[in-house]
Amino acid sequence: AQKITQTQPGMFVQEKEAVTLDCTYDTSDPSYGLFWYKQPSSGEMIFLIYQGSYDQQNATEGRYSLNFQKARKSANLVISASQLGDSAMYFCAMREENNAGNMLTFGGGTRLMVKP
Amino acid sequence: EPEVTQTPSHQVTQMGQEVILRCVPISNHLYFYWYRQILGQKVEFLVSFYNNEISEKSEIFDDQFSVERPDGSNFTLKIRSTKLEDSAMYFCADRPEWGINSPLHFGNGTRLTVT
């Protein structure tokens, strides 16, 4: 079974509007972390935001926020006031505490395109 | 801000040849990883490395792959006999500490093309 699922292969958003990118996850580990990364067309992986499974509040970093719904096992990324530079691939990832290598497992990504 | 540095940025090799991809992690970071991304697809875990040994590896990381940190700074990924399906972007990543909340810092990647 997929550990991280991103159901939107591509999304369009109008500049200056907000957009939500979906991410659902599957784990039986009670302690885990969820991460979002941005990959522009230049290819680098840029860390955006983190949410811990025990965090009581939704994470926020500037224009990025996480809509964390633990019971539904979802961690959707919300980008407010979209900019043209937000056009990129976005990856959701999870780390499970009991995993020996403590690595991140990535979803398939969502390509966001911001329209002027 | 310190960065993970990968060289070369692009490598072209013939099928069956050996390649070594190089990474210089951020100084005093302790945990190292290799990931790969076939064009347009998901980012896949290959191997994690700590204290000069592999801590976990994926099914992709078969006997053709090896990693080492020969001199305490460089972290290398070797593919002994490349196949066409090894063509991908290879990312080195690291982090300073154990724990749920520390993000991975990625290098800019090496694009490997096997012909």
mmCIF file of C-alpha atoms in Angstrom:
data_model
loop_
_atom_site.group_PDB
_atom_site.id
_atom_site.type_symbol
_atom_site.label_atom_id
_atom_site.label_comp_id
_atom_site.label_asym_id
_atom_site.label_seq_id
_atom_site.Cartn_x
_atom_site.Cartn_y
_atom_site.Cartn_z
ATOM 1 C CA ALA A 1 0.000 0.000 0.000
ATOM 2 C CA GLN A 2 1.127 3.529 -0.723
ATOM 3 C CA LYS A 3 2.313 5.346 2.366
ATOM 4 C CA ILE A 4 1.831 8.805 0.861
ATOM 5 C CA THR A 5 -0.845 9.587 -1.701
ATOM 6 C CA GLN A 6 -1.185 12.805 -3.644
ATOM 7 C CA THR A 7 -4.296 12.487 -5.766
ATOM 8 C CA GLN A 8 -3.903 15.641 -7.843
ATOM 9 C CA PRO A 9 -1.321 15.154 -10.587
ATOM 10 C CA GLY A 10 -1.834 18.755 -11.754
ATOM 11 C CA MET A 11 -3.526 21.892 -10.454
ATOM 12 C CA PHE A 12 -4.122 25.352 -11.861
ATOM 13 C CA VAL A 13 -4.602 28.427 -9.701
ATOM 14 C CA GLN A 14 -5.070 32.056 -10.538
ATOM 15 C CA GLU A 15 -2.355 34.392 -9.329
ATOM 16 C CA LYS A 16 -3.149 35.888 -5.904
ATOM 17 C CA GLU A 17 -5.658 33.179 -5.058
ATOM 18 C CA ALA A 18 -5.209 30.426 -2.468
ATOM 19 C CA VAL A 19 -4.754 26.785 -3.419
ATOM 20 C CA THR A 20 -4.861 23.521 -1.471
ATOM 21 C CA LEU A 21 -2.701 20.560 -2.416
ATOM 22 C CA ASP A 22 -3.913 17.256 -1.017
ATOM 23 C CA CYS A 23 -1.877 14.654 0.802
ATOM 24 C CA THR A 24 -3.054 11.543 2.617
ATOM 25 C CA TYR A 25 -0.804 9.118 4.436
ATOM 26 C CA ASP A 26 -0.859 5.672 5.912
ATOM 27 C CA THR A 27 1.030 4.628 9.003
ATOM 28 C CA SER A 28 0.528 2.614 12.166
ATOM 29 C CA ASP A 29 3.388 4.396 13.913
ATOM 30 C CA PRO A 30 1.974 6.821 16.531
ATOM 31 C CA SER A 31 4.940 9.149 16.082
ATOM 32 C CA TYR A 32 5.640 10.541 12.640
ATOM 33 C CA GLY A 33 6.412 13.748 10.827
ATOM 34 C CA LEU A 34 5.011 15.169 7.624
ATOM 35 C CA PHE A 35 6.963 17.408 5.268
ATOM 36 C CA TRP A 36 6.274 19.357 2.116
ATOM 37 C CA TYR A 37 8.908 20.073 -0.505
ATOM 38 C CA LYS A 38 8.831 22.262 -3.594
ATOM 39 C CA GLN A 39 10.667 21.275 -6.766
ATOM 40 C CA PRO A 40 10.863 24.078 -9.350
ATOM 41 C CA SER A 41 11.692 23.325 -12.978
ATOM 42 C CA SER A 42 15.368 23.809 -12.138
ATOM 43 C CA GLY A 43 15.144 20.544 -10.187
ATOM 44 C CA GLU A 44 16.251 21.307 -6.649
ATOM 45 C CA MET A 45 14.225 20.114 -3.662
ATOM 46 C CA ILE A 46 13.258 22.935 -1.310
ATOM 47 C CA PHE A 47 11.885 22.229 2.162
ATOM 48 C CA LEU A 48 8.718 24.228 2.884
ATOM 49 C CA ILE A 49 6.994 23.141 6.064
ATOM 50 C CA TYR A 50 6.821 20.442 8.728
ATOM 51 C CA GLN A 51 4.018 19.005 10.881
ATOM 52 C CA GLY A 52 4.558 16.554 13.719
ATOM 53 C CA SER A 53 1.976 13.941 14.617
ATOM 54 C CA TYR A 54 1.752 15.255 18.174
ATOM 55 C CA ASP A 55 1.581 18.918 17.237
ATOM 56 C CA GLN A 56 -1.626 20.446 18.511
ATOM 57 C CA GLN A 57 -1.681 23.300 16.042
ATOM 58 C CA ASN A 58 -1.426 23.407 12.282
ATOM 59 C CA ALA A 59 1.995 24.440 11.049
ATOM 60 C CA THR A 60 2.440 27.762 9.257
ATOM 61 C CA GLU A 61 5.437 29.254 7.429
ATOM 62 C CA GLY A 62 4.743 32.543 5.719
ATOM 63 C CA ARG A 63 2.283 31.898 2.889
ATOM 64 C CA TYR A 64 2.369 28.149 3.528
ATOM 65 C CA SER A 65 0.145 26.417 6.039
ATOM 66 C CA LEU A 66 -0.742 22.841 6.712
ATOM 67 C CA ASN A 67 -4.301 21.655 7.180
ATOM 68 C CA PHE A 68 -3.546 18.667 9.393
ATOM 69 C CA GLN A 69 -6.450 16.306 10.058
ATOM 70 C CA LYS A 70 -4.997 13.446 12.039
ATOM 71 C CA ALA A 71 -8.125 11.283 12.204
ATOM 72 C CA ARG A 72 -8.442 11.453 8.424
ATOM 73 C CA LYS A 73 -4.689 10.998 7.974
ATOM 74 C CA SER A 74 -4.433 14.013 5.758
ATOM 75 C CA ALA A 75 -1.920 16.862 5.669
ATOM 76 C CA ASN A 76 -2.935 19.254 2.942
ATOM 77 C CA LEU A 77 -0.706 22.167 1.982
ATOM 78 C CA VAL A 78 -2.391 25.532 1.624
ATOM 79 C CA ILE A 79 -0.601 28.250 -0.334
ATOM 80 C CA SER A 80 -2.150 31.666 0.117
ATOM 81 C CA ALA A 81 -1.864 34.553 -2.346
ATOM 82 C CA SER A 82 -0.292 32.443 -5.098
ATOM 83 C CA GLN A 83 2.592 33.925 -7.048
ATOM 84 C CA LEU A 84 3.928 33.007 -10.473
ATOM 85 C CA GLY A 85 7.062 31.703 -8.767
ATOM 86 C CA ASP A 86 4.956 29.111 -6.951
ATOM 87 C CA SER A 87 4.620 27.147 -10.197
ATOM 88 C CA ALA A 88 6.454 23.906 -9.419
ATOM 89 C CA MET A 89 6.077 20.297 -8.361
ATOM 90 C CA TYR A 90 5.085 19.844 -4.732
ATOM 91 C CA PHE A 91 5.865 16.682 -2.813
ATOM 92 C CA CYS A 92 4.419 15.503 0.460
ATOM 93 C CA ALA A 93 6.658 13.214 2.518
ATOM 94 C CA MET A 94 6.508 11.302 5.788
ATOM 95 C CA ARG A 95 9.032 10.077 8.317
ATOM 96 C CA GLU A 96 8.023 7.353 10.775
ATOM 97 C CA GLU A 97 9.870 7.262 14.068
ATOM 98 C CA ASN A 98 10.213 3.492 14.138
ATOM 99 C CA ASN A 99 11.790 3.332 10.735
ATOM 100 C CA ALA A 100 15.410 2.208 11.061
ATOM 101 C CA GLY A 101 16.847 4.568 8.483
ATOM 102 C CA ASN A 102 14.633 7.453 9.494
ATOM 103 C CA MET A 103 14.250 8.383 5.869
ATOM 104 C CA LEU A 104 11.494 10.334 4.168
ATOM 105 C CA THR A 105 8.973 8.534 1.981
ATOM 106 C CA PHE A 106 7.577 10.731 -0.776
ATOM 107 C CA GLY A 107 4.264 10.903 -2.562
ATOM 108 C CA GLY A 108 3.959 11.121 -6.314
ATOM 109 C CA GLY A 109 3.751 14.899 -6.342
ATOM 110 C CA THR A 110 1.374 17.561 -7.627
ATOM 111 C CA ARG A 111 2.327 19.960 -10.396
ATOM 112 C CA LEU A 112 1.010 23.422 -9.595
ATOM 113 C CA MET A 113 0.660 25.974 -12.348
ATOM 114 C CA VAL A 114 -0.095 29.570 -11.429
ATOM 115 C CA LYS A 115 -1.882 31.557 -14.108
ATOM 116 C CA PRO A 116 -1.281 35.308 -14.458
ATOM 117 C CA GLU B 1 23.737 29.227 4.255
ATOM 118 C CA PRO B 2 25.617 25.895 4.015
ATOM 119 C CA GLU B 3 24.603 23.650 1.157
ATOM 120 C CA VAL B 4 24.856 20.058 0.080
ATOM 121 C CA THR B 5 27.011 20.027 -3.054
ATOM 122 C CA GLN B 6 26.772 17.388 -5.766
ATOM 123 C CA THR B 7 29.080 16.765 -8.702
ATOM 124 C CA PRO B 8 28.811 16.421 -11.594
ATOM 125 C CA SER B 9 25.518 18.107 -12.397
ATOM 126 C CA HIS B 10 25.107 15.907 -15.449
ATOM 127 C CA GLN B 11 26.808 12.625 -16.332
ATOM 128 C CA VAL B 12 26.418 10.640 -19.511
ATOM 129 C CA THR B 13 27.682 7.081 -19.553
ATOM 130 C CA GLN B 14 27.387 3.983 -21.650
ATOM 131 C CA MET B 15 25.468 0.951 -20.489
ATOM 132 C CA GLY B 16 27.697 -1.387 -18.502
ATOM 133 C CA GLN B 17 30.088 1.325 -17.344
ATOM 134 C CA GLU B 18 30.725 2.225 -13.734
ATOM 135 C CA VAL B 19 29.774 5.671 -12.452
ATOM 136 C CA ILE B 20 30.540 7.441 -9.212
ATOM 137 C CA LEU B 21 28.300 10.273 -8.083
ATOM 138 C CA ARG B 22 29.809 12.599 -5.525
ATOM 139 C CA CYS B 23 28.321 14.610 -2.722
ATOM 140 C CA VAL B 24 29.791 16.923 -0.119
ATOM 141 C CA PRO B 25 27.344 17.090 2.777
ATOM 142 C CA ILE B 26 27.006 20.030 5.099
ATOM 143 C CA SER B 27 29.763 20.077 7.689
ATOM 144 C CA ASN B 28 28.741 18.483 11.028
ATOM 145 C CA HIS B 29 25.675 16.835 9.560
ATOM 146 C CA LEU B 30 25.595 13.196 10.524
ATOM 147 C CA TYR B 31 22.953 11.399 8.488
ATOM 148 C CA PHE B 32 23.255 10.949 4.752
ATOM 149 C CA TYR B 33 20.905 9.698 2.089
ATOM 150 C CA TRP B 34 20.686 9.009 -1.604
ATOM 151 C CA TYR B 35 17.429 9.339 -3.478
ATOM 152 C CA ARG B 36 16.633 9.070 -7.146
ATOM 153 C CA GLN B 37 13.940 10.540 -9.336
ATOM 154 C CA ILE B 38 13.179 9.102 -12.742
ATOM 155 C CA LEU B 39 12.044 11.936 -14.987
ATOM 156 C CA GLY B 40 8.639 13.242 -13.963
ATOM 157 C CA GLN B 41 8.135 10.597 -11.323
ATOM 158 C CA LYS B 42 8.291 10.330 -7.571
ATOM 159 C CA VAL B 43 11.383 10.747 -5.463
ATOM 160 C CA GLU B 44 12.513 7.269 -4.379
ATOM 161 C CA PHE B 45 14.651 6.376 -1.389
ATOM 162 C CA LEU B 46 17.800 4.399 -2.133
ATOM 163 C CA VAL B 47 19.927 4.265 1.011
ATOM 164 C CA SER B 48 20.602 5.902 4.355
ATOM 165 C CA PHE B 49 24.070 6.084 5.912
ATOM 166 C CA TYR B 50 25.234 6.896 9.405
ATOM 167 C CA ASN B 51 28.444 6.357 11.313
ATOM 168 C CA ASN B 52 30.147 4.901 8.256
ATOM 169 C CA GLU B 53 27.604 2.228 7.622
ATOM 170 C CA ILE B 54 24.334 1.711 5.834
ATOM 171 C CA SER B 55 21.365 2.016 8.190
ATOM 172 C CA GLU B 56 18.697 1.126 5.657
ATOM 173 C CA LYS B 57 18.382 0.469 1.962
ATOM 174 C CA SER B 58 15.511 0.019 -0.452
ATOM 175 C CA GLU B 59 14.844 -2.783 -2.928
ATOM 176 C CA ILE B 60 16.251 -0.551 -5.653
ATOM 177 C CA PHE B 61 19.646 -0.526 -3.914
ATOM 178 C CA ASP B 62 20.846 -3.911 -5.141
ATOM 179 C CA ASP B 63 24.357 -5.319 -5.476
ATOM 180 C CA GLN B 64 25.113 -2.905 -8.310
ATOM 181 C CA PHE B 65 25.006 0.007 -5.889
ATOM 182 C CA SER B 66 27.397 0.928 -3.131
ATOM 183 C CA VAL B 67 28.033 3.954 -0.955
ATOM 184 C CA GLU B 68 30.993 5.130 1.018
ATOM 185 C CA ARG B 69 32.402 8.128 2.820
ATOM 186 C CA PRO B 70 36.071 7.637 2.051
ATOM 187 C CA ASP B 71 37.594 10.741 3.599
ATOM 188 C CA GLY B 72 35.114 12.082 6.123
ATOM 189 C CA SER B 73 33.790 14.741 3.771
ATOM 190 C CA ASN B 74 32.754 13.232 0.444
ATOM 191 C CA PHE B 75 29.824 10.837 0.283
ATOM 192 C CA THR B 76 29.712 8.785 -2.899
ATOM 193 C CA LEU B 77 27.245 6.569 -4.703
ATOM 194 C CA LYS B 78 28.737 4.019 -7.080
ATOM 195 C CA ILE B 79 26.832 2.112 -9.719
ATOM 196 C CA ARG B 80 29.034 -0.742 -10.911
ATOM 197 C CA SER B 81 27.473 -1.646 -14.233
ATOM 198 C CA THR B 82 24.905 0.874 -15.351
ATOM 199 C CA LYS B 83 21.686 -0.095 -17.060
ATOM 200 C CA LEU B 84 19.408 2.030 -19.203
ATOM 201 C CA GLU B 85 16.857 2.117 -16.395
ATOM 202 C CA ASP B 86 19.391 3.749 -14.082
ATOM 203 C CA SER B 87 18.875 6.976 -16.012
ATOM 204 C CA ALA B 88 17.469 9.384 -13.434
ATOM 205 C CA MET B 89 18.228 12.386 -11.264
ATOM 206 C CA TYR B 90 20.167 11.308 -8.188
ATOM 207 C CA PHE B 91 19.872 13.427 -5.077
ATOM 208 C CA CYS B 92 22.144 13.407 -2.095
ATOM 209 C CA ALA B 93 20.562 14.617 1.150
ATOM 210 C CA ASP B 94 21.614 15.033 4.734
ATOM 211 C CA ARG B 95 20.444 16.220 8.136
ATOM 212 C CA PRO B 96 22.215 17.223 11.325
ATOM 213 C CA GLU B 97 20.429 15.105 13.872
ATOM 214 C CA TRP B 98 18.178 12.184 14.534
ATOM 215 C CA GLY B 99 14.519 12.818 15.189
ATOM 216 C CA ILE B 100 11.176 13.136 13.575
ATOM 217 C CA ASN B 101 11.297 16.826 12.856
ATOM 218 C CA SER B 102 14.587 17.504 11.113
ATOM 219 C CA PRO B 103 14.095 18.049 7.384
ATOM 220 C CA LEU B 104 16.426 16.660 4.770
ATOM 221 C CA HIS B 105 18.692 19.137 3.015
ATOM 222 C CA PHE B 106 18.998 18.143 -0.619
ATOM 223 C CA GLY B 107 21.747 18.815 -3.081
ATOM 224 C CA ASN B 108 20.902 20.038 -6.570
ATOM 225 C CA GLY B 109 21.175 16.547 -7.983
ATOM 226 C CA THR B 110 23.175 14.728 -10.628
ATOM 227 C CA ARG B 111 21.323 13.886 -13.796
ATOM 228 C CA LEU B 112 22.597 10.495 -14.969
ATOM 229 C CA THR B 113 21.941 9.494 -18.564
ATOM 230 C CA VAL B 114 22.786 5.934 -19.576
ATOM 231 C CA THR B 115 22.986 5.334 -23.317
#
